[in-house]
XYZ file of C-alpha atoms in Angstrom:
747
model
C 0.000 0.000 0.000
C 1.350 3.384 -0.937
C 1.212 5.814 1.913
C -1.040 8.763 1.136
C -0.634 10.338 4.525
C 1.640 13.323 4.995
C 2.230 13.466 1.224
C 3.507 16.552 -0.517
C 1.069 17.678 -3.159
C 2.697 19.861 -5.769
C -0.527 21.221 -7.192
C -2.022 22.096 -3.827
C -0.365 24.185 -1.129
C -0.485 22.766 2.388
C -1.786 25.471 4.641
C -4.581 26.204 6.410
C -29.660 -1.135 8.578
C -30.401 -0.610 12.012
C -32.167 2.077 14.030
C -29.767 4.175 16.037
C -31.242 6.411 18.697
C -29.473 9.753 19.016
C -28.052 11.085 22.241
C -30.217 14.005 23.252
C -29.969 17.174 25.241
C -26.861 18.872 23.942
C -28.085 21.991 22.166
C -26.307 25.112 23.380
C -24.924 28.404 22.156
C -21.561 26.737 21.515
C -23.279 24.454 19.050
C -23.904 27.167 16.499
C -23.026 26.724 12.840
C -19.962 28.555 11.576
C -20.604 29.764 8.025
C -18.110 28.755 5.352
C -14.913 30.663 6.059
C -13.265 30.478 2.636
C -14.029 33.303 0.231
C -15.059 31.832 -3.120
C -13.871 34.040 -5.971
C -15.960 33.564 -9.139
C -12.756 33.962 -11.156
C -10.971 31.229 -9.215
C -12.620 28.300 -10.954
C -10.153 26.844 -13.477
C -10.776 27.355 -17.192
C -8.956 24.367 -18.676
C -10.882 21.969 -20.907
C -11.394 19.297 -18.256
C -12.652 21.780 -15.664
C -14.958 23.405 -18.201
C -16.414 19.983 -18.979
C -17.227 19.320 -15.316
C -18.803 22.749 -15.022
C -20.962 22.017 -18.065
C -22.050 18.667 -16.614
C -23.092 20.318 -13.345
C -24.939 23.106 -15.143
C -26.815 20.506 -17.174
C -27.989 18.851 -13.958
C -29.084 22.302 -12.742
C -30.961 22.920 -15.960
C -32.819 19.663 -15.670
C -33.389 20.175 -11.940
C -34.896 23.638 -12.266
C -37.075 22.860 -15.276
C -38.275 19.357 -16.092
C -37.557 17.899 -12.655
C -39.015 20.796 -10.639
C -41.986 21.648 -12.826
C -43.054 18.314 -14.312
C -41.622 15.348 -12.436
C -42.005 16.732 -8.909
C -44.671 19.382 -9.590
C -43.164 21.544 -6.880
C -44.435 24.750 -8.478
C -47.972 23.604 -7.743
C -47.159 23.609 -4.006
C -46.457 27.319 -3.753
C -43.837 28.942 -1.532
C -44.230 26.982 1.711
C -42.510 23.807 2.847
C -42.649 21.217 0.094
C -44.423 17.914 0.590
C -42.153 15.115 -0.652
C -44.850 12.475 -0.465
C -43.243 10.230 2.111
C -40.173 9.426 4.198
C -38.493 6.736 2.101
C -35.325 6.883 0.033
C -37.031 7.913 -3.192
C -38.945 10.643 -1.346
C -36.005 12.233 0.491
C -32.627 11.127 -0.844
C -33.167 12.210 -4.428
C -34.365 15.766 -3.696
C -31.533 16.087 -1.162
C -28.951 15.064 -3.766
C -30.398 17.542 -6.250
C -30.241 20.308 -3.647
C -26.489 19.801 -3.302
C -25.974 20.129 -7.039
C -27.963 23.368 -7.153
C -26.377 24.843 -4.033
C -22.889 24.109 -5.359
C -23.430 26.020 -8.602
C -24.850 28.987 -6.729
C -22.272 29.150 -3.947
C -19.289 28.565 -6.244
C -20.656 31.233 -8.570
C -20.718 29.129 -11.717
C -24.498 29.314 -12.117
C -25.396 30.557 -15.615
C -28.988 31.839 -15.912
C -28.763 32.416 -19.660
C -27.735 28.792 -20.247
C -30.197 27.289 -17.790
C -33.089 29.586 -18.612
C -33.966 30.313 -14.989
C -33.022 33.605 -13.282
C -30.477 33.249 -10.505
C -32.897 34.740 -7.975
C -35.439 32.048 -8.811
C -32.764 29.360 -8.586
C -31.819 30.615 -5.120
C -35.468 30.610 -4.045
C -36.024 27.059 -5.294
C -32.811 25.743 -3.740
C -33.549 27.428 -0.417
C -37.085 26.053 -0.455
C -35.805 22.575 -1.250
C -33.166 22.546 1.498
C -35.461 24.140 4.081
C -38.270 21.695 3.331
C -35.976 18.695 3.673
C -34.732 19.975 7.023
C -38.204 20.949 8.234
C -39.567 17.459 7.586
C -36.710 15.780 9.462
C -37.730 14.307 12.803
C -35.413 16.718 14.601
C -37.893 19.414 13.586
C -41.195 17.636 12.855
C -42.921 14.875 14.778
C -42.835 11.574 12.870
C -40.517 13.073 10.275
C -37.885 11.221 8.289
C -34.545 10.273 9.824
C -33.071 7.882 12.380
C -32.887 5.000 9.937
C -30.471 3.195 7.702
C -29.080 5.626 5.124
C -30.810 8.700 6.566
C -27.438 10.184 7.511
C -26.617 10.084 3.796
C -29.718 12.077 2.933
C -29.161 14.549 5.753
C -25.618 15.040 4.506
C -26.787 16.127 1.048
C -29.417 18.515 2.392
C -27.183 19.759 5.196
C -24.227 20.451 2.923
C -26.517 22.194 0.467
C -27.851 24.313 3.315
C -24.364 25.204 4.534
C -23.350 26.285 1.030
C -26.278 28.734 0.791
C -26.398 29.542 4.504
C -26.956 33.269 4.118
C -29.912 32.653 1.803
C -31.804 30.755 4.508
C -33.964 32.400 7.140
C -32.801 32.125 10.755
C -35.587 29.637 11.384
C -34.555 27.444 8.465
C -30.891 27.702 9.412
C -31.833 26.230 12.766
C -33.791 23.451 11.076
C -30.713 22.539 9.040
C -28.463 22.695 12.098
C -30.741 20.486 14.165
C -31.083 17.954 11.339
C -27.316 17.579 10.998
C -26.799 17.541 14.772
C -29.477 14.896 15.290
C -28.037 12.547 12.693
C -24.483 13.087 13.965
C -25.488 12.281 17.541
C -26.834 8.929 16.405
C -23.272 7.763 15.838
C -21.727 8.697 19.165
C -22.199 5.182 20.580
C -22.457 3.487 17.183
C -20.883 0.050 16.827
C -19.088 0.125 13.488
C -20.069 -2.834 11.254
C -17.730 -5.004 9.196
C -18.238 -7.306 6.239
C -15.861 -9.807 7.858
C -14.784 -10.052 11.472
C -11.192 -10.331 12.637
C -11.293 -14.097 12.182
C -12.353 -13.804 8.543
C -15.954 -14.881 9.146
C -18.388 -13.171 6.780
C -20.908 -11.278 8.883
C -22.905 -9.747 6.027
C -22.858 -12.171 3.087
C -22.427 -10.387 -0.216
C -22.642 -6.933 1.336
C -19.564 -5.033 2.405
C -20.090 -2.200 4.862
C -17.531 -0.011 3.072
C -20.062 2.309 1.468
C -22.338 2.429 4.501
C -19.500 3.336 6.857
C -18.183 5.940 4.430
C -21.503 7.717 3.947
C -22.064 7.774 7.705
C -18.587 9.261 8.079
C -19.534 11.886 5.517
C -22.327 13.185 7.734
C -19.870 13.448 10.625
C -17.399 15.275 8.390
C -20.093 17.827 7.680
C -21.137 18.137 11.329
C -17.581 18.732 12.547
C -16.926 21.242 9.760
C -20.182 23.159 10.309
C -20.127 23.165 14.116
C -16.459 23.311 15.203
C -17.312 24.417 18.759
C -20.012 21.813 19.363
C -19.590 20.058 22.683
C -19.897 16.689 20.935
C -17.240 17.626 18.383
C -14.530 15.255 19.625
C -16.936 12.329 19.780
C -18.114 13.090 16.253
C -14.598 13.500 14.884
C -13.237 10.296 16.374
C -16.208 8.306 15.130
C -15.730 9.912 11.720
C -12.124 8.720 11.649
C -13.065 5.242 12.839
C -15.730 4.973 10.144
C -13.390 6.171 7.398
C -10.585 3.807 8.364
C -12.968 0.889 8.874
C -14.659 1.462 5.526
C -11.365 0.844 3.720
C -9.947 -1.802 6.058
C -8.472 -4.947 4.516
C -7.734 -8.225 6.308
C -4.056 -7.245 6.375
C -4.923 -4.052 8.228
C -5.744 -6.111 11.300
C -1.972 -6.267 11.848
C -1.108 -2.904 10.285
C 1.052 -0.834 12.665
C 0.934 2.319 10.528
C -0.264 5.247 12.639
C -3.314 7.143 11.393
C -4.471 10.138 13.409
C -2.777 9.029 16.587
C -3.528 5.296 16.593
C -2.153 2.294 14.787
C -4.500 1.051 12.090
C -4.844 -2.295 13.852
C -6.189 -0.412 16.877
C -8.806 1.380 14.775
C -10.223 -1.714 13.070
C -11.971 -4.886 14.212
C -12.593 -6.540 10.876
C -12.405 -5.842 7.163
C -14.660 -4.296 4.541
C -12.586 -4.652 1.379
C -10.314 -7.289 -0.076
C -6.544 -7.083 0.199
C -6.355 -6.234 -3.510
C -8.615 -3.185 -3.078
C -11.734 -4.694 -4.647
C -15.120 -4.520 -2.958
C -17.925 -7.070 -2.776
C -21.483 -5.784 -2.862
C -24.737 -7.263 -4.137
C -22.956 -10.603 -3.932
C -20.057 -9.973 -6.316
C -17.009 -7.794 -6.945
C -18.694 -4.523 -7.823
C -16.751 -1.587 -9.341
C -19.592 0.827 -8.550
C -19.145 0.260 -4.820
C -15.394 0.723 -4.912
C -16.273 4.399 -5.272
C -16.948 4.532 -1.530
C -13.523 6.129 -1.026
C -14.907 9.314 -2.600
C -17.195 9.696 0.432
C -14.099 9.731 2.638
C -12.172 11.990 0.259
C -14.852 14.688 0.457
C -13.363 15.474 3.873
C -10.831 17.533 1.969
C -13.638 19.699 0.604
C -15.607 20.078 3.835
C -12.681 20.934 6.074
C -11.058 23.266 3.564
C -14.309 25.217 3.314
C -14.290 25.413 7.117
C -10.666 26.571 7.239
C -9.732 23.390 9.100
C -7.219 20.604 8.572
C -8.382 17.357 6.964
C -7.693 14.172 8.968
C -5.295 11.892 7.123
C -7.816 9.071 7.600
C -9.789 10.615 4.725
C -7.319 9.091 2.276
C -6.639 5.786 4.016
C -6.224 3.021 1.409
C -7.559 5.309 -1.329
C -4.475 4.501 -3.376
C -5.137 0.783 -2.988
C -8.761 1.004 -4.126
C -8.120 3.400 -6.997
C -5.176 1.282 -8.082
C -7.519 -1.702 -8.288
C -9.529 0.148 -10.943
C -6.469 0.930 -13.011
C -4.012 -1.922 -12.633
C -5.626 -4.983 -11.050
C -6.163 -7.527 -13.828
C -8.889 -10.177 -13.705
C -8.272 -13.471 -15.471
C -10.973 -15.101 -17.575
C -12.023 -17.649 -16.570
C -13.164 -17.488 -13.812
C -14.131 -13.860 -14.416
C -16.523 -12.785 -17.157
C -15.771 -11.796 -20.727
C -12.232 -11.189 -21.856
C -10.975 -10.261 -18.399
C -8.461 -7.482 -17.853
C -8.640 -4.294 -15.796
C -11.774 -2.404 -14.733
C -10.623 0.780 -16.461
C -9.947 0.350 -20.183
C -7.196 2.326 -21.865
C -8.405 4.838 -24.487
C -12.017 4.008 -23.626
C -14.799 5.127 -21.320
C -15.909 1.509 -20.947
C -15.939 -0.113 -17.524
C -15.260 -3.821 -17.075
C -17.467 -5.564 -14.512
C -15.644 -8.818 -13.722
C -18.649 -10.581 -12.179
C -21.527 -8.766 -13.819
C -23.409 -5.517 -13.300
C -26.864 -4.842 -11.898
C -26.928 -1.045 -12.209
C -27.032 -0.561 -15.966
C -24.482 -0.067 -18.718
C -23.668 3.651 -18.626
C -22.825 4.834 -15.129
C -19.748 7.051 -15.465
C -20.090 10.143 -13.298
C -18.890 8.404 -10.154
C -15.752 7.285 -11.972
C -15.080 10.777 -13.341
C -15.482 12.216 -9.841
C -13.126 9.665 -8.353
C -10.594 10.335 -11.122
C -10.619 14.007 -10.149
C -10.192 13.181 -6.467
C -7.273 10.875 -7.277
C -5.607 13.687 -9.193
C -6.327 16.499 -6.721
C -5.436 14.527 -3.585
C -2.666 12.640 -5.403
C -3.429 9.107 -4.328
C -2.718 8.095 -7.934
C 0.973 8.999 -7.815
C 2.238 5.415 -8.083
C 0.103 4.510 -11.100
C 1.290 4.450 -14.693
C -1.896 6.297 -15.655
C -3.432 8.521 -13.020
C -6.704 10.332 -12.606
C -5.870 13.072 -15.099
C -5.672 10.427 -17.842
C -8.957 8.729 -16.986
C -11.097 11.752 -16.113
C -11.673 13.072 -19.666
C -12.597 9.588 -20.891
C -15.274 9.106 -18.245
C -16.477 12.710 -17.985
C -16.833 13.155 -21.746
C -19.063 10.084 -21.813
C -21.368 11.802 -19.299
C -21.420 15.054 -21.236
C -22.111 13.234 -24.502
C -25.081 11.542 -22.863
C -26.382 14.870 -21.576
C -25.977 16.492 -24.989
C -28.683 14.161 -26.295
C -31.313 16.070 -24.313
C -32.302 19.714 -24.474
C -33.106 19.878 -20.748
C -29.671 18.557 -19.738
C -30.652 15.247 -18.178
C -28.222 12.360 -18.589
C -29.984 9.073 -19.222
C -32.102 8.060 -22.193
C -33.294 4.698 -20.923
C -33.723 2.668 -17.786
C -31.102 0.184 -18.959
C -28.405 2.860 -18.958
C -28.819 3.162 -15.185
C -31.495 1.239 -13.319
C -31.298 3.327 -10.130
C -34.450 5.413 -9.718
C -32.493 8.438 -8.479
C -29.986 8.349 -11.338
C -30.338 11.983 -12.434
C -30.019 13.356 -8.907
C -27.087 10.973 -8.398
C -25.275 12.612 -11.324
C -25.974 16.024 -9.790
C -24.328 15.381 -6.441
C -21.320 13.676 -8.032
C -20.893 16.610 -10.385
C -21.048 18.938 -7.368
C -18.213 17.086 -5.647
C -16.215 17.051 -8.865
C -16.567 20.789 -9.380
C -15.563 21.596 -5.809
C -12.498 19.374 -6.135
C -11.516 21.157 -9.352
C -11.834 24.473 -7.527
C -9.672 23.143 -4.694
C -6.868 22.209 -7.047
C -6.837 25.652 -8.608
C -7.366 27.984 -5.671
C -7.450 27.249 -1.947
C -4.939 25.714 0.390
C -5.392 22.209 1.760
C -4.011 21.130 5.092
C -3.786 17.473 6.123
C -3.524 16.599 9.797
C -1.811 13.552 11.251
C -2.683 14.491 14.827
C -4.835 12.616 17.279
C -8.172 14.206 18.076
C -8.131 12.961 21.647
C -9.198 9.644 23.116
C -11.622 7.374 21.373
C -14.183 5.404 23.294
C -16.577 2.517 22.998
C -19.551 1.488 25.086
C -19.836 -2.216 25.817
C -23.368 -3.008 26.837
C -26.311 -5.325 26.439
C -29.905 -5.225 27.564
C -28.859 -6.567 30.988
C -25.716 -7.418 32.971
C -25.538 -10.872 31.425
C -25.589 -9.596 27.857
C -23.121 -6.886 28.821
C -20.698 -9.574 29.991
C -21.167 -11.221 26.590
C -20.408 -7.970 24.756
C -17.273 -7.513 26.847
C -16.242 -11.060 25.988
C -16.801 -10.452 22.281
C -14.657 -7.346 22.440
C -11.652 -9.218 23.760
C -11.920 -12.815 22.627
C -12.447 -14.536 19.315
C -12.184 -17.839 21.158
C -11.074 -19.006 24.569
C -10.265 -22.463 25.848
C -11.168 -21.442 29.406
C -14.069 -19.292 30.612
C -14.788 -18.134 34.153
C -18.456 -18.095 35.201
C -19.557 -15.950 38.144
C -22.830 -14.860 39.671
C -24.280 -11.710 38.185
C -26.659 -11.322 41.123
C -24.259 -11.092 44.052
C -20.609 -10.180 44.219
C -18.822 -11.806 47.198
C -17.586 -15.054 45.665
C -16.709 -13.400 42.380
C -14.639 -10.553 43.858
C -11.385 -12.476 43.720
C -11.900 -14.077 40.296
C -9.903 -11.602 38.178
C -6.494 -13.222 38.855
C -7.961 -16.573 37.845
C -9.235 -15.121 34.568
C -5.872 -13.464 34.075
C -3.977 -16.712 34.550
C -5.925 -18.411 31.769
C -6.388 -15.256 29.671
C -10.092 -15.982 29.944
C -13.235 -13.847 29.878
C -15.592 -13.629 32.839
C -19.231 -14.301 31.973
C -22.107 -13.767 34.370
C -25.034 -16.036 35.083
C -28.277 -16.041 37.020
C -28.222 -17.931 40.292
C -30.217 -20.876 38.945
C -30.493 -20.295 35.205
C -27.878 -19.966 32.466
C -28.935 -17.003 30.270
C -29.352 -17.848 26.601
C -26.958 -15.103 25.552
C -24.249 -16.554 27.787
C -24.870 -20.063 26.478
C -24.452 -18.817 22.907
C -21.257 -17.029 23.865
C -19.781 -20.201 25.350
C -20.460 -21.912 22.035
C -18.955 -19.026 20.053
C -15.837 -19.051 22.203
C -15.457 -22.783 21.543
C -14.719 -23.166 25.242
C -13.400 -26.475 26.550
C -13.156 -25.732 30.268
C -15.518 -23.734 32.466
C -14.596 -22.667 35.989
C -17.546 -21.660 38.161
C -16.755 -19.303 41.032
C -18.652 -19.794 44.285
C -20.782 -22.444 45.881
C -24.263 -23.563 44.960
C -25.742 -20.645 46.869
C -24.117 -18.405 44.252
C -24.371 -20.599 41.135
C -26.565 -23.693 41.368
C -25.836 -27.171 40.090
C -28.605 -26.648 37.525
C -26.446 -23.993 35.883
C -23.430 -26.288 36.021
C -25.426 -29.072 34.344
C -26.648 -26.718 31.626
C -23.030 -25.892 30.884
C -21.999 -29.564 30.889
C -24.692 -30.167 28.297
C -22.534 -28.052 25.952
C -19.949 -30.855 26.105
C -17.400 -28.922 28.132
C -15.544 -29.704 31.332
C -16.911 -27.907 34.378
C -15.149 -27.334 37.686
C -16.025 -25.186 40.671
C -13.945 -23.138 43.102
C -15.750 -22.329 46.333
C -15.341 -22.233 50.073
C -17.323 -22.131 53.265
C -17.656 -18.378 52.805
C -16.436 -15.557 50.541
C -13.126 -15.358 52.408
C -12.283 -19.004 51.958
C -13.367 -18.814 48.317
C -10.789 -16.078 47.696
C -8.146 -18.213 49.403
C -9.038 -21.245 47.296
C -8.833 -19.168 44.110
C -5.341 -18.081 45.151
C -4.366 -21.704 45.729
C -5.925 -22.794 42.421
C -3.869 -20.383 40.368
C -0.733 -21.342 42.263
C -0.008 -17.778 43.300
C 3.501 -17.123 44.561
C 4.183 -15.899 48.079
C 5.548 -12.585 46.843
C 2.459 -10.380 46.765
C -1.222 -10.163 47.626
C -3.922 -7.529 47.568
C -6.149 -7.350 50.635
C -9.642 -5.893 50.231
C -12.823 -5.709 52.256
C -15.053 -8.681 51.446
C -18.257 -6.835 52.316
C -17.926 -4.191 49.581
C -16.887 -4.505 45.963
C -15.440 -1.199 44.617
C -11.931 -1.503 46.016
C -11.563 -5.080 44.837
C -12.679 -4.122 41.361
C -10.300 -1.159 41.189
C -7.336 -3.481 41.608
C -8.772 -6.458 39.705
C -7.227 -5.737 36.308
C -3.756 -5.281 37.795
C -4.138 -8.430 39.868
C -5.282 -10.344 36.818
C -2.452 -9.157 34.596
C 0.241 -9.898 37.164
C -1.205 -13.038 38.736
C -1.445 -11.431 42.169
C -4.182 -12.937 44.348
C -6.974 -10.824 45.784
C -7.752 -11.895 49.339
C -10.771 -10.796 51.351
C -10.947 -9.573 54.914
C -13.427 -8.093 57.336
C -12.980 -4.499 58.375
C -11.561 -5.147 61.840
C -10.778 -8.840 61.758
C -8.856 -11.079 59.396
C -10.642 -14.403 58.810
C -8.502 -17.438 59.735
C -8.367 -18.748 56.154
C -7.088 -15.397 54.898
C -4.687 -15.019 57.839
C -3.078 -18.359 57.038
C -2.250 -17.319 53.479
C -1.137 -13.785 54.365
C 1.418 -15.104 56.833
C 3.241 -16.629 53.868
C 3.155 -13.466 51.701
C 6.093 -11.060 51.705
C 4.334 -7.988 50.246
C 0.772 -7.066 51.180
C -1.097 -4.102 49.720
C -4.282 -2.953 51.423
C -6.806 -1.373 49.075
C -9.121 1.204 50.632
C -9.184 3.514 53.617
C -9.610 2.775 57.297
C -13.378 2.814 56.914
C -13.123 -0.466 54.964
C -9.914 -1.985 56.384
C -9.346 -0.884 59.957
C -6.106 0.226 61.545
C -5.850 -2.905 63.655
C -5.841 -5.094 60.526
C -3.086 -2.970 59.023
C -1.038 -3.229 62.214
C -1.124 -7.004 61.963
C 1.245 -6.638 59.021
C 3.659 -3.796 59.804
C 5.269 -3.907 56.371
C 1.975 -3.703 54.520
C 1.270 -0.673 52.338
C -2.090 0.972 51.823
C -3.548 2.622 48.738
C -6.577 4.700 49.607
C -8.499 7.805 48.724
C -11.268 9.718 50.402
C -13.832 7.521 48.657
C -14.080 4.608 46.227
C -13.580 6.897 43.233
C -10.360 8.422 44.466
C -9.139 5.024 45.658
C -9.530 3.618 42.142
C -7.562 6.557 40.746
C -4.803 6.147 43.324
C -4.583 2.436 42.494
C -4.126 3.340 38.853
C -1.563 6.063 39.500
C 0.412 3.934 41.960
C 0.370 0.547 40.280
C -0.267 1.339 36.631
C 1.032 4.846 35.869
C 0.874 5.988 32.276
C -1.975 3.685 31.276
C -3.271 4.538 27.808
C -6.488 2.514 27.963
C -9.138 2.994 30.654
C -12.239 1.083 31.677
C -14.953 3.318 33.141
C -17.529 1.636 35.356
C -20.339 2.684 37.656
C -18.944 2.734 41.183
C -22.296 1.718 42.606
C -22.786 -1.475 40.590
C -20.476 -4.473 40.465
C -21.488 -6.723 37.511
C -20.160 -4.741 34.552
C -16.869 -3.944 36.257
C -16.441 -7.595 37.219
C -16.728 -8.725 33.597
C -14.677 -5.744 32.482
C -11.813 -6.604 34.815
C -10.888 -9.591 32.646
C -10.822 -7.449 29.516
C -8.858 -4.745 31.320
C -6.299 -7.337 32.347
C -6.000 -8.597 28.776
C -5.595 -5.065 27.360
C -3.334 -3.796 30.154
C -5.999 -1.224 30.976
C -6.870 0.478 34.246
C -10.306 0.683 35.827
C -11.768 3.936 37.147
C -15.168 4.530 38.691
C -17.846 7.146 38.215
C -21.412 7.802 39.206
C -24.355 7.166 36.922
C -24.740 10.858 36.176
C -22.046 12.784 38.045
C -18.363 12.260 37.378
C -16.157 12.694 40.464
C -13.279 15.146 40.213
C -10.788 12.355 40.817
C -11.993 10.526 37.716
C -12.108 13.694 35.621
C -8.523 14.406 36.612
C -7.402 11.072 35.181
C -8.437 12.341 31.776
C -6.951 15.786 32.363
C -3.560 14.580 33.567
C -2.978 11.543 31.362
C -2.635 10.966 27.634
C -5.536 8.538 27.409
C -5.849 7.008 23.951
C -8.999 4.928 24.370
C -11.579 4.212 27.023
C -14.421 1.750 27.403
C -17.727 2.414 29.106
C -18.900 -0.718 30.864
C -22.680 -0.872 30.757
C -25.569 0.814 29.016
C -27.172 4.208 29.508
C -29.147 2.901 32.491
C -25.771 2.364 34.184
C -23.719 5.259 32.810
C -25.659 8.234 31.479
C -25.312 9.242 27.837
C -23.406 12.421 28.615
C -20.696 10.702 30.702
C -18.371 9.821 27.797
C -18.904 13.227 26.200
C -17.881 14.938 29.424
C -14.763 12.769 29.621
C -13.860 13.583 26.024
C -13.918 17.287 26.799
C -11.266 17.066 29.532
């Protein structure tokens, strides 16, 4: 893979399918839209033949859009001057008008609109475009009850309308500006806790047969690009930007990227990705076959360069990740026939506008505008530099084909028949691609582009399920593709499970939670997925019944149990089971869980036993083991482990804060200084932190505690004083409120 990051571009100066509920309640004065900061000079658009061709293509889409499309196909004139009724909330109702709005807004804002050619006065074009954008925003559910939005692909539609609105911002009323802002904000907030999908997981298993998530991830990233460019002071900005980068990198991730140590915006690629969405050769599978049309997804990432330049901001280098690989697959990857169709060869054909579809084509014979746009991006952003024939060679071949098709029609539309492009939004699709192409041409000729390699602060992920049992499964999935050993603990009471982290650490095993007398179905499925061979149950039958043990044995795995006469003896027996040395031990109060959990990940990683005590008395079973240990560390203040217990072991050390939250921080700072990964758990609930302790041990992460809603100063200071790269939230929004991660990101 040729590195496209930190490149020197000679032509451009480097200067300045699921429902996702949005996080709510973050509108504030700081969330205002910043109008486009770059001054667009009407004389700055290039006048060379290729640029003039793109301008003509865009103007043709405007001509069609303001005449035949507006007056006859949509009958918008019949609706008067109010908010337009689009007839529904589906793709054909919303996406296509939104795409057309971007084409119109681009011509107007970049001052290439030509009323004499189009036959519509510029003032009327502005009115129609403003009405179109405002109506799309008004009907979004952020502004209208039961409106469109919050569905698969709706971020894509909101992007078109939102970008169009930003381009003509001063032509919108204050009310309609707010509608546009709220639409973009709403859709962006949907992705704050979004779990990024992959075509294949890290083990190579196909998760979505025949349907890569490259395009989907890239168009969702595009909405976040727009949101971060439009609202640079928004309090969710860092969450949006990091999710944008994750989506862009993931969209172009290959199987080899799972081990790729190249750093992109502050993290190694292998730390950004959890699967793959494209093949190692740069090709993309969609609709069940290698599909050249869907390889164009990189253009959605590349538009970052346009959005951030218009905002006077730097473009994250992730915008061009693997763009050279994918574009190179168009130009130089050769397909042999058989097994591939026809004569084989490369997708792009020298001296021809033809496109080779190696496994067939279901979108018609004459789609070219996306290829012309991508050719321009390859040339402007120079991810074609290693190719024998770059974008500047291919662009005129593909773009002239589009213009020739348009020249067949007096109203400027492109297609003459359904078979040329079977997509029902084909004309609007040409319009938005032509808009991107024109803006990229302008960028090459006039403004300065700046590419940033910097980190945008810590990234985060929420690991949660509908209950504590499913949350333990999600934590397991995050850390383990398979595991020979699994630790099972009660999810209903904590005492026996408190000391289980070192056991999980010894076997590099996840901790899954169960009901007292019933094995949850989600946990059973996870045991099967992990291909576990040995299950260790923690605690006696009062914690986990024999019925649960039998249900696990029915999965054809070996089951053993570690227990004791009480919680104290159970912790001792765990220490004996793992064969802990006599060098070190952590001593915690067995009647409360926070202090034990704060040290669990460190104990698990280092194989140090966690032993339980009473506040003012050491149980005999614990005393017997401690007498053989050379180094004892008490976790917690004198309100949980009394002075008389400490005096029993004069050489013991104590790590304690004023409360459980500060104690967890002091444990981290004392025993694991400089940690880059953090687990954040509710300090008033044990289950999620218990499961998370095994993952923290595996990832060499520290655990800190917070309240459901309020974040203690001690925990906030961890994020202020340390260079945290990534943190996990353990549990859903009923455990840790939606704003908690956003507050941590702002430290």
